[in-house]
Short mmCIF file of C-alpha atoms in Angstrom, two decimals:
data_model
loop_
_atom_site.label_atom_id
_atom_site.label_comp_id
_atom_site.label_asym_id
_atom_site.label_seq_id
_atom_site.Cartn_x
_atom_site.Cartn_y
_atom_site.Cartn_z
CA MET R 95 -32.63 25.34 18.26
CA LYS R 96 -28.66 24.30 17.26
CA ILE R 97 -26.03 24.49 19.75
CA GLU R 98 -24.80 26.83 18.02
CA GLU R 99 -27.77 28.59 18.38
CA VAL R 100 -28.07 29.25 22.34
CA PRO R 101 -28.38 33.03 21.78
CA GLN R 102 -25.25 35.13 24.91
CA ASP R 103 -26.54 38.17 25.12
CA LYS R 104 -25.91 39.42 28.69
CA GLY R 105 -28.63 40.90 30.05
CA TYR R 106 -29.85 40.27 34.13
CA LEU R 107 -28.06 37.36 34.15
CA ILE R 108 -24.63 36.71 37.16
CA GLU R 109 -22.02 35.24 34.98
CA GLY R 110 -20.51 32.34 36.43
CA ARG R 111 -23.16 32.35 38.83
CA ILE R 112 -27.04 32.32 37.78
CA SER R 113 -27.37 31.03 33.93
CA ASP R 114 -29.59 29.83 31.87
CA LEU R 115 -29.68 26.10 31.52
CA ASN R 116 -30.72 25.16 27.24
CA TYR R 117 -31.86 22.04 25.80
CA ALA R 118 -30.25 21.97 21.90
CA VAL R 119 -29.25 19.25 19.58
CA ASP R 120 -25.84 19.36 19.07
CA LYS R 121 -24.47 18.27 15.17
CA ASN R 122 -25.75 14.70 14.73
CA GLY R 123 -29.42 15.04 16.10
CA HIS R 124 -28.56 14.25 19.59
CA TYR R 125 -29.89 16.95 22.50
CA THR R 126 -27.00 17.91 24.79
CA SER R 127 -27.97 21.24 27.14
CA THR R 128 -25.56 24.08 27.68
CA GLN R 129 -25.01 27.57 29.24
CA SER R 130 -26.90 30.98 28.01
CA LYS R 131 -26.03 33.45 29.49
CA GLY R 132 -28.60 35.64 28.42
CA TRP R 133 -31.33 36.08 25.56
CA GLN R 134 -32.93 39.33 24.00
CA PRO R 135 -36.30 39.62 23.51
CA LYS R 136 -35.87 37.95 27.19
CA ASN R 137 -33.82 41.26 28.42
CA GLU R 138 -35.95 43.22 26.67
CA ALA R 139 -39.37 42.05 28.07
CA MET R 140 -37.67 42.63 31.37
CA THR R 141 -36.51 46.05 30.78
CA MET R 142 -40.31 47.36 29.87
CA ALA R 143 -41.65 45.43 33.25
CA TRP R 144 -38.99 47.69 34.82
CA GLU R 145 -39.46 50.50 32.50
CA VAL R 146 -42.77 50.10 33.94
CA VAL R 147 -42.55 49.95 37.33
CA TYR R 148 -40.44 53.07 36.89
CA GLU R 149 -43.55 55.24 34.89
CA ARG R 150 -45.77 54.34 37.63
CA ALA R 151 -43.93 55.71 40.29
CA GLU R 152 -42.25 59.12 38.84
CA GLU R 153 -46.15 59.55 38.95
CA VAL R 154 -46.83 58.15 42.51
CA ARG R 155 -43.28 60.66 43.01
CA ARG R 156 -45.41 63.50 41.83
CA GLN R 157 -48.46 62.86 43.83
CA VAL R 158 -46.65 63.01 47.03
CA LEU R 159 -44.63 65.53 46.55
CA ASP R 160 -47.56 67.24 45.64
CA GLY R 161 -48.99 66.09 49.17
CA LYS R 162 -52.13 64.34 47.82
CA LEU R 163 -50.33 60.51 48.52
CA SER R 164 -47.87 59.15 51.32
CA PRO R 165 -44.36 58.09 50.69
CA ILE R 166 -46.03 54.04 51.37
CA ALA R 167 -47.70 54.55 48.02
CA PHE R 168 -44.54 55.17 45.98
CA TYR R 169 -42.07 52.25 48.36
CA MET R 170 -45.31 50.08 47.40
CA GLU R 171 -44.46 51.47 43.35
CA LEU R 172 -40.35 50.47 43.86
CA ASN R 173 -41.64 46.89 45.71
CA VAL R 174 -43.62 46.12 42.83
CA MET R 175 -46.07 45.43 45.07
CA ASN R 176 -49.82 46.24 45.23
CA VAL R 177 -52.22 46.72 48.24
CA SER R 178 -53.02 43.34 48.33
CA ILE R 179 -49.54 41.69 48.83
CA LEU R 180 -48.56 45.42 50.90
CA ALA R 181 -51.66 44.36 52.62
CA SER R 182 -50.33 41.11 53.62
CA TYR R 183 -46.99 41.50 54.16
CA ALA R 184 -47.85 44.26 56.75
CA GLY R 185 -49.84 42.23 58.04
CA VAL R 186 -52.69 45.18 57.76
CA SER R 187 -56.16 44.22 56.30
CA GLY R 188 -56.92 45.57 52.75
CA TRP R 189 -59.13 48.77 53.52
CA LYS R 190 -57.48 50.13 56.01
CA VAL R 191 -53.62 49.71 53.75
CA LYS R 192 -56.20 51.79 51.06
CA ARG R 193 -56.71 54.66 53.58
CA HIS R 194 -52.55 54.93 54.91
CA LEU R 195 -52.08 55.80 50.35
CA LYS R 196 -53.37 58.96 51.23
CA MET R 197 -50.96 61.77 52.65
CA LYS R 198 -54.15 62.86 54.93
CA HIS R 199 -54.19 59.65 56.90
CA PHE R 200 -50.25 59.15 57.13
CA LYS R 201 -49.65 61.73 58.75
CA LYS R 202 -52.08 60.51 61.45
CA LEU R 203 -49.96 56.82 61.22
CA LYS R 204 -48.49 55.21 64.91
CA PRO R 205 -44.66 55.16 65.19
CA GLU R 206 -45.59 51.13 65.66
CA LEU R 207 -47.37 51.08 62.56
CA LEU R 208 -44.70 53.35 60.89
CA ALA R 209 -42.08 50.91 61.22
CA ARG R 210 -44.55 48.13 60.40
CA TYR R 211 -44.62 49.26 56.29
CA ALA R 212 -41.01 50.21 56.75
CA ALA R 213 -39.70 47.19 56.92
CA VAL R 214 -42.52 45.29 54.49
CA LEU R 215 -40.94 47.57 52.31
CA ASN R 216 -37.40 47.39 53.11
CA ILE R 217 -36.48 50.89 54.37
CA THR R 218 -36.12 52.29 57.95
CA THR R 219 -39.37 54.54 59.64
CA ALA R 220 -36.83 57.16 59.23
CA GLU R 221 -36.53 57.64 55.71
CA LEU R 222 -39.71 56.42 54.74
CA VAL R 223 -41.30 60.07 56.19
CA ASP R 224 -38.44 61.97 54.72
CA ALA R 225 -39.73 63.89 51.80
CA GLU R 226 -36.64 64.72 50.57
CA ARG R 227 -35.14 61.52 49.98
CA ILE R 228 -37.94 61.01 47.30
CA ARG R 229 -37.04 63.34 45.34
CA ARG R 230 -33.93 62.20 45.54
CA ILE R 231 -34.32 58.82 45.12
CA GLU R 232 -32.99 57.78 41.53
CA PHE R 233 -34.46 54.92 39.16
CA LYS R 234 -32.23 52.73 37.59
CA HIS R 235 -31.57 48.34 37.04
CA GLU R 236 -28.29 47.77 35.35
CA ASP R 237 -28.38 46.64 31.85
CA MET W 127 -26.16 18.49 60.26
CA LYS W 128 -24.36 18.58 56.01
CA ILE W 129 -26.09 15.65 53.66
CA ASP W 130 -24.11 14.88 50.33
CA PHE W 131 -25.51 15.67 48.08
CA GLN W 132 -24.93 16.53 44.65
CA HIS W 133 -26.08 19.62 42.60
CA GLN W 134 -27.00 19.56 39.54
CA GLN W 135 -28.81 23.08 37.36
CA SER W 136 -31.39 22.49 34.92
CA ALA W 137 -32.91 23.97 33.20
CA HIS W 138 -36.76 24.06 35.02
CA CYS W 139 -37.08 24.44 39.43
CA GLU W 140 -39.08 21.65 40.16
CA ASN W 141 -37.46 19.43 37.47
CA GLY W 142 -34.62 20.01 39.24
CA VAL W 143 -35.22 19.22 42.49
CA THR W 144 -37.59 16.33 40.62
CA SER W 145 -33.90 14.34 39.03
CA ASN W 146 -31.62 16.06 42.42
CA LEU W 147 -33.57 14.17 44.80
CA LEU W 148 -34.44 11.36 43.03
CA ARG W 149 -30.79 10.88 42.51
CA TYR W 150 -30.03 11.14 46.02
CA TYR W 151 -31.42 8.24 46.19
CA GLY W 152 -29.48 6.58 43.32
CA ILE W 153 -32.35 6.59 40.29
CA ASN W 154 -30.74 8.28 37.96
CA LEU W 155 -33.91 10.52 35.53
CA SER W 156 -31.73 13.52 33.21
CA GLU W 157 -34.15 16.82 34.24
CA PRO W 158 -36.13 15.70 30.39
CA MET W 159 -37.33 12.45 31.87
CA VAL W 160 -38.05 13.65 34.60
CA PHE W 161 -40.13 16.47 32.63
CA GLY W 162 -41.74 13.53 30.60
CA ILE W 163 -42.45 11.33 32.93
CA GLY W 164 -44.73 13.97 34.98
CA SER W 165 -46.57 15.28 32.43
CA GLY W 166 -45.53 18.99 32.85
CA TYR W 167 -45.85 20.45 29.56
CA PHE W 168 -48.65 22.46 28.94
CA PHE W 169 -50.05 25.18 27.97
CA SER W 170 -53.13 27.06 29.72
CA HIS W 171 -54.43 31.83 29.30
CA MET W 172 -56.18 32.03 32.46
CA PRO W 173 -58.13 35.94 31.98
CA PHE W 174 -59.25 35.34 35.96
CA TYR W 175 -55.75 34.64 37.56
CA LYS W 176 -54.04 37.99 37.73
CA LEU W 177 -50.55 38.60 38.10
CA ASN W 178 -49.19 42.04 38.39
CA GLY W 179 -52.82 42.74 37.75
CA MET W 180 -52.65 40.76 34.02
CA ALA W 181 -53.74 37.00 33.26
CA VAL W 182 -51.44 34.24 33.70
CA THR W 183 -50.68 32.69 30.62
CA SER W 184 -48.33 29.36 31.68
CA PHE W 185 -46.41 26.95 29.29
CA ARG W 186 -46.51 24.50 32.16
CA VAL W 187 -49.07 22.67 34.39
CA TRP W 188 -49.41 23.89 38.54
CA PRO W 189 -46.66 23.92 40.84
CA GLY W 190 -45.85 20.33 43.17
CA LEU W 191 -48.06 18.05 39.55
CA ILE W 192 -43.97 17.45 38.13
CA PHE W 193 -42.86 16.19 41.65
CA LYS W 194 -46.09 14.11 42.79
CA ARG W 195 -46.57 12.26 39.50
CA VAL W 196 -42.63 11.92 38.34
CA THR W 197 -42.89 9.28 41.76
CA HIS W 198 -46.42 8.19 42.41
CA ARG W 199 -45.50 6.86 38.18
CA LEU W 200 -42.54 5.02 40.11
CA GLY W 201 -44.24 3.77 42.78
CA ILE W 202 -42.16 6.40 45.50
CA SER W 203 -43.65 7.26 48.26
CA VAL W 204 -43.62 10.63 49.10
CA LYS W 205 -44.73 13.08 52.09
CA ARG W 206 -46.00 16.30 51.71
CA TYR W 207 -46.86 19.36 54.10
CA LYS W 208 -48.62 22.42 53.84
CA PHE W 209 -48.30 25.21 57.05
CA SER W 210 -49.65 28.59 58.74
CA ASN W 211 -47.54 28.92 61.08
CA PRO W 212 -44.12 29.98 59.45
CA VAL W 213 -42.40 28.54 63.34
CA LYS W 214 -43.90 25.41 62.64
CA ALA W 215 -42.07 25.23 59.50
CA MET W 216 -38.94 25.68 60.47
CA GLN W 217 -39.56 23.15 62.88
CA GLU W 218 -40.39 20.11 60.97
CA LEU W 219 -38.08 21.47 57.94
CA ASP W 220 -34.98 20.95 61.04
CA ASN W 221 -36.62 17.85 62.42
CA LEU W 222 -36.37 15.95 59.37
CA LEU W 223 -32.73 17.89 58.54
CA GLU W 224 -31.37 16.04 61.40
CA LYS W 225 -32.42 13.04 60.45
CA GLY W 226 -30.67 13.08 57.24
CA ILE W 227 -34.03 14.47 54.59
CA PRO W 228 -33.11 16.13 51.64
CA VAL W 229 -36.54 18.48 51.51
CA GLY W 230 -37.71 20.11 48.40
CA MET W 231 -39.59 23.55 49.10
CA LEU W 232 -41.86 26.06 46.93
CA VAL W 233 -40.45 29.71 47.94
CA GLY W 234 -41.04 33.27 46.68
CA VAL W 235 -38.15 35.02 44.44
CA TYR W 236 -39.02 38.52 45.68
CA GLN W 237 -36.86 37.81 49.00
CA LEU W 238 -34.67 35.66 47.51
CA PRO W 239 -31.21 37.72 48.25
CA TYR W 240 -29.17 35.40 45.86
CA PHE W 241 -31.34 36.22 42.27
CA PRO W 242 -30.92 39.45 40.22
CA LYS W 243 -32.74 42.32 41.40
CA GLU W 244 -34.16 42.63 38.07
CA TYR W 245 -34.77 39.02 38.25
CA ARG W 246 -37.13 39.23 42.12
CA PHE W 247 -40.56 40.28 41.31
CA HIS W 248 -43.38 38.62 43.18
CA PHE W 249 -43.01 35.07 41.85
CA ASN W 250 -44.46 32.53 44.06
CA ALA W 251 -43.47 28.95 42.06
CA HIS W 252 -39.99 28.63 42.78
CA ASN W 253 -38.67 25.77 43.87
CA ILE W 254 -35.39 24.27 46.21
CA THR W 255 -33.92 21.95 47.47
CA VAL W 256 -32.13 22.37 51.49
CA PHE W 257 -30.15 20.13 52.42
CA GLY W 258 -28.13 20.62 55.66
CA LYS W 259 -27.52 23.46 58.73
CA GLU W 260 -24.33 25.35 58.75
CA GLY W 261 -24.84 26.67 62.12
CA ASP W 262 -27.76 29.44 60.74
CA ARG W 263 -27.05 28.85 57.68
CA TYR W 264 -29.37 26.28 55.45
CA LEU W 265 -27.94 24.61 52.20
CA VAL W 266 -29.66 25.18 49.62
CA SER W 267 -29.43 23.68 46.06
CA ASP W 268 -31.30 26.01 43.87
CA PRO W 269 -31.83 24.48 40.82
CA VAL W 270 -30.92 27.59 38.12
CA MET W 271 -28.08 28.94 40.25
CA GLU W 272 -24.73 26.93 38.72
CA HIS W 273 -23.62 26.50 42.61
CA LEU W 274 -24.60 25.79 46.08
CA GLU W 275 -25.92 28.13 47.49
CA THR W 276 -26.76 29.62 51.99
CA LEU W 277 -30.21 31.01 53.29
CA THR W 278 -30.10 32.39 57.25
CA HIS W 279 -32.50 30.61 58.70
CA GLU W 280 -35.19 34.19 59.11
CA GLU W 281 -34.17 34.20 54.41
CA LEU W 282 -35.11 31.15 54.57
CA ARG W 283 -38.43 31.74 56.12
CA LYS W 284 -39.13 34.94 54.53
CA VAL W 285 -39.41 32.96 50.74
CA ARG W 286 -41.15 29.75 52.42
CA PHE W 287 -44.08 32.41 53.99
CA ALA W 288 -43.57 34.86 50.30
CA MET W 289 -47.21 37.15 49.80
CA GLY W 290 -49.06 37.40 46.73
CA THR W 291 -50.50 35.53 44.49
CA TYR W 292 -49.99 31.08 45.11
CA PRO W 293 -48.53 31.83 48.69
CA PRO W 294 -45.77 29.50 49.36
CA SER W 295 -47.56 28.50 52.18
CA GLY W 296 -44.50 26.61 53.22
CA ARG W 297 -45.32 24.08 51.04
CA MET W 298 -42.21 21.23 51.62
CA TYR W 299 -42.37 17.78 50.20
CA CYS W 300 -39.48 14.81 50.80
CA ILE W 301 -39.26 11.28 49.91
CA THR W 302 -39.28 8.66 51.98
CA GLY W 303 -39.69 4.85 50.74
CA ILE W 304 -37.79 3.66 47.88
CA PRO W 305 -39.74 0.58 45.62
CA ASP W 306 -36.91 -2.22 45.34
CA HIS W 307 -37.56 -2.64 41.48
CA ILE W 308 -37.84 0.33 39.50
CA ASP W 309 -39.50 -0.32 35.73
CA ILE W 310 -39.65 3.64 33.95
CA LYS W 311 -40.82 2.71 31.02
CA PRO W 312 -44.31 2.26 31.92
CA ALA W 313 -43.33 5.74 33.34
CA ILE W 314 -42.94 7.33 30.35
CA VAL W 315 -45.95 5.89 28.09
CA GLN W 316 -48.51 7.23 31.13
CA GLY W 317 -46.92 10.08 30.93
CA ILE W 318 -46.86 10.79 27.59
CA ARG W 319 -50.48 10.35 27.65
CA LYS W 320 -51.08 11.88 30.20
CA THR W 321 -49.24 15.08 28.38
CA ALA W 322 -51.98 14.56 25.31
CA LYS W 323 -54.74 14.16 26.72
CA ASP W 324 -54.59 17.02 28.80
CA MET W 325 -52.86 18.42 25.59
CA LEU W 326 -56.46 17.90 23.10
CA THR W 327 -59.61 16.51 26.00
CA ILE W 328 -59.89 20.05 28.30
CA PRO W 329 -63.07 21.21 27.38
CA ILE W 330 -62.49 24.35 28.59
CA PRO W 331 -60.70 26.89 26.20
CA MET W 332 -58.52 27.84 28.43
CA PHE W 333 -56.63 25.29 29.13
CA GLY W 334 -54.15 22.71 26.27
CA ILE W 335 -54.16 23.73 22.47
CA ASP W 336 -57.19 25.13 22.97
CA GLY W 337 -55.73 27.17 24.86
CA VAL W 338 -53.01 28.82 22.57
CA ARG W 339 -55.99 29.15 20.23
CA PHE W 340 -57.79 31.04 23.09
CA LEU W 341 -54.47 33.31 23.44
CA ALA W 342 -54.90 34.36 19.80
CA LYS W 343 -57.73 35.51 19.72
CA ARG W 344 -57.89 37.90 22.76
CA MET W 345 -54.68 38.62 21.57
CA ARG W 346 -55.74 40.74 18.15
CA ARG W 347 -58.27 42.21 20.36
CA TRP W 348 -56.02 43.52 23.04
CA PRO W 349 -55.08 47.09 21.67
CA ALA W 350 -58.74 47.35 20.41
CA ARG W 351 -60.14 46.67 24.65
CA LEU W 352 -57.24 47.62 26.09
CA GLY W 353 -55.42 50.36 24.53
CA GLU W 354 -52.49 50.43 22.44
CA LYS W 355 -50.26 50.48 26.01
CA ALA W 356 -52.15 47.73 27.95
CA ALA W 357 -51.91 45.93 25.15
CA ILE W 358 -48.36 46.12 24.90
CA LEU W 359 -47.34 45.60 28.88
CA ASN W 360 -49.79 42.04 28.37
CA LEU W 361 -47.50 41.17 25.08
CA GLY W 362 -44.52 41.91 27.75
CA GLN W 363 -46.09 39.20 30.51
CA VAL W 364 -46.92 36.68 28.07
CA ILE W 365 -43.06 37.47 27.07
CA ARG W 366 -42.08 37.50 30.71
CA MET W 367 -43.78 34.25 31.18
CA LEU W 368 -42.33 32.37 28.48
CA GLU W 369 -39.16 33.22 28.55
CA GLU W 370 -39.39 33.46 32.79
CA ILE W 371 -35.50 33.18 34.61
CA GLY W 372 -34.71 29.05 33.70
CA THR W 373 -38.44 27.85 32.66
CA GLY W 374 -40.19 29.72 29.22
CA GLY W 375 -42.38 28.19 26.82
CA ALA W 376 -39.51 27.91 24.45
CA GLY W 377 -37.62 25.66 26.63
CA PHE W 378 -39.93 23.48 27.15
CA ARG W 379 -40.87 22.33 24.20
CA PHE W 380 -37.08 21.80 23.98
CA ILE W 381 -36.99 19.62 26.95
CA TYR W 382 -39.80 17.72 25.62
CA ALA W 383 -37.65 17.62 21.63
CA ALA W 384 -35.35 16.77 24.24
CA PHE W 385 -37.35 13.28 26.25
CA LEU W 386 -38.90 11.99 23.46
CA GLN W 387 -35.59 11.37 22.01
CA GLU W 388 -34.52 9.61 24.81
CA SER W 389 -38.38 7.93 25.35
CA ALA W 390 -37.34 6.79 21.49
CA GLU W 391 -34.15 5.03 22.64
CA ILE W 392 -35.65 3.19 25.74
CA LEU W 393 -38.91 2.29 24.20
CA ASP W 394 -37.14 1.23 21.41
CA GLN W 395 -39.14 3.15 19.60
CA PRO W 396 -38.07 5.12 16.50
CA TRP W 397 -40.56 6.91 15.65
CA LEU W 398 -40.46 9.30 18.22
CA ASN W 399 -38.02 10.43 16.98
CA ASP W 400 -39.81 11.92 14.18
CA LEU W 401 -41.86 13.70 16.65
CA SER W 402 -38.77 14.80 18.92
CA ARG W 403 -38.15 17.26 15.45
CA GLU W 404 -41.37 18.37 15.21
CA MET W 405 -41.35 19.22 18.44
CA THR W 406 -37.93 20.76 18.15
CA THR W 407 -38.93 22.85 15.50
CA ILE W 408 -42.21 23.76 16.87
CA GLY W 409 -39.86 24.87 19.88
CA ASP W 410 -37.66 27.26 16.78
CA GLN W 411 -41.46 28.50 16.22
CA TRP W 412 -42.34 29.74 19.91
CA ARG W 413 -38.85 31.50 19.91
CA GLU W 414 -39.82 33.37 17.05
CA PHE W 415 -42.79 35.12 18.61
CA ALA W 416 -40.91 36.08 21.11
CA VAL W 417 -38.69 37.79 19.11
CA MET W 418 -41.21 39.17 16.69
CA ALA W 419 -42.82 40.78 20.19
CA ALA W 420 -39.92 41.76 21.98
CA ARG W 421 -39.62 43.64 18.63
CA CYS W 422 -42.53 45.57 19.11
CA PHE W 423 -41.66 47.11 22.74
CA LYS W 424 -38.44 48.10 20.93
CA ASN W 425 -40.85 49.96 18.52
CA ARG W 426 -44.02 50.59 20.68
CA ASP W 427 -43.96 54.36 20.82
CA LYS W 428 -44.80 53.44 17.08
CA GLY W 429 -47.72 51.84 17.02
CA LEU W 430 -46.31 49.23 14.68
CA THR W 431 -48.02 45.78 16.90
CA SER W 432 -49.55 44.08 14.36
CA TYR W 433 -50.82 41.80 17.53
CA ASP W 434 -52.58 39.61 14.29
CA GLN W 435 -49.32 38.40 13.32
CA LEU W 436 -48.89 37.03 16.44
CA ALA W 437 -51.40 35.53 16.91
CA ASP W 438 -51.01 33.91 13.15
CA ILE W 439 -47.50 32.84 14.37
CA LEU W 440 -49.80 31.08 17.66
CA LEU W 441 -52.45 30.12 15.43
CA ASP W 442 -49.46 28.31 13.53
CA ILE W 443 -48.14 26.02 16.11
CA ALA W 444 -51.31 24.96 18.25
CA ASP W 445 -51.82 22.98 14.78
CA ARG W 446 -48.61 21.51 14.94
CA GLU W 447 -48.45 21.17 18.30
CA GLU W 448 -52.03 18.87 17.60
CA LYS W 449 -50.80 16.52 15.24
CA VAL W 450 -47.63 15.58 17.35
CA PHE W 451 -50.22 15.20 20.09
CA LYS W 452 -53.01 13.50 18.81
CA GLN W 453 -50.22 10.96 17.22
CA LEU W 454 -48.29 10.52 21.02
CA ARG W 455 -51.73 9.89 22.39
CA LYS W 456 -51.03 6.70 20.27
CA VAL W 457 -48.09 5.76 22.31
CA SER W 458 -48.48 2.00 24.11
CA LEU W 459 -45.47 -0.12 25.91
CA THR W 460 -45.44 -2.05 22.08
#
């Protein structure tokens, strides 16, 4: 890659704070390093990864509102977690987490366990049990 | 307490931490030098090892190896830590900082507050240096950031004990002793030979050059085996691993090319320059691969993705890399 080919396609990086350092050759064929604001293929891979997350979350939201799955399942998707990651953060065993993903079991959860899940999912307990909030949430990431 | 620490941005986190730590102890090695001596260049595609439920494809060696190899090859003594108890992990860090020792450590990016939100997946192999503490805030030199950052005690504890694939478990490392005389020439030769050996001779098809071919072979079968949708996700995962923040497959090839160029001068062996140029071409090819793959994401609804074409590029890359490393394997001091 030549120095003038170093991509500057603004995407998810924050200007002046975080950039990609690229190594490229100058006119004399010497390697130097220069900052890049981002690169299109990379940005697109990132966008796609988030679209997939939101697609899944949308599906789960439908099932939560139908009363099948619990809000934990929804926020788990939004936090890009899976059962094993959520289980290890919450300090609850995997099979229990799986149960708590169902509305039936979620309803019987004790307040302290709810609080633990809420903390891991970066929301308050009140927000966790608020079905209206789930209906309202809009999926977006800055482009 | 604050240590007079010089922060320099780098393309890849572990190179950066290693290079910054060495500079603090008066050893000036560029990022490419660290990467080359530490034999950071690698390839692996591991279907049994999952991230986000998909196979891990990696373009570098296992986290921690670069630091280990560079210090070992230069005769520098180090100490490494791993904890099961977060309280102890933070205490030990405080003790080291108290003594004026900057500490490198492994963290997860998921809860790293200064990272852009979009980059915060559950990825646990990021490296930072902590070099001081002011009140409750730790002073952090994160090699992919342009400037210094800070983290509170709570934030740092969280990222050091992130969960998921390869949890960091509070791993940290520091330099404890520097020899009087450092000769980097033999270290360069060792570094190159190790990389060449690993790329060429590991008898398991998932690693090295064979790993690239293995990925190509599996990629061809993705659409039939997984369906169009999962196939494109797998491709996306490869690209994200290829060009993740601060790291990157193509990026690593360019860093290695820079290393070969620098080595050609230090060892006074101009033939390495030719290989540096070839490595640049290989890096460009990896970029081409990423561009093509990205086009596939865009048209994914139309089902136009040609996995065969992508796999062909990979095979071509594998052949070229094989040629380069077959030559590099013969490198010696004279």
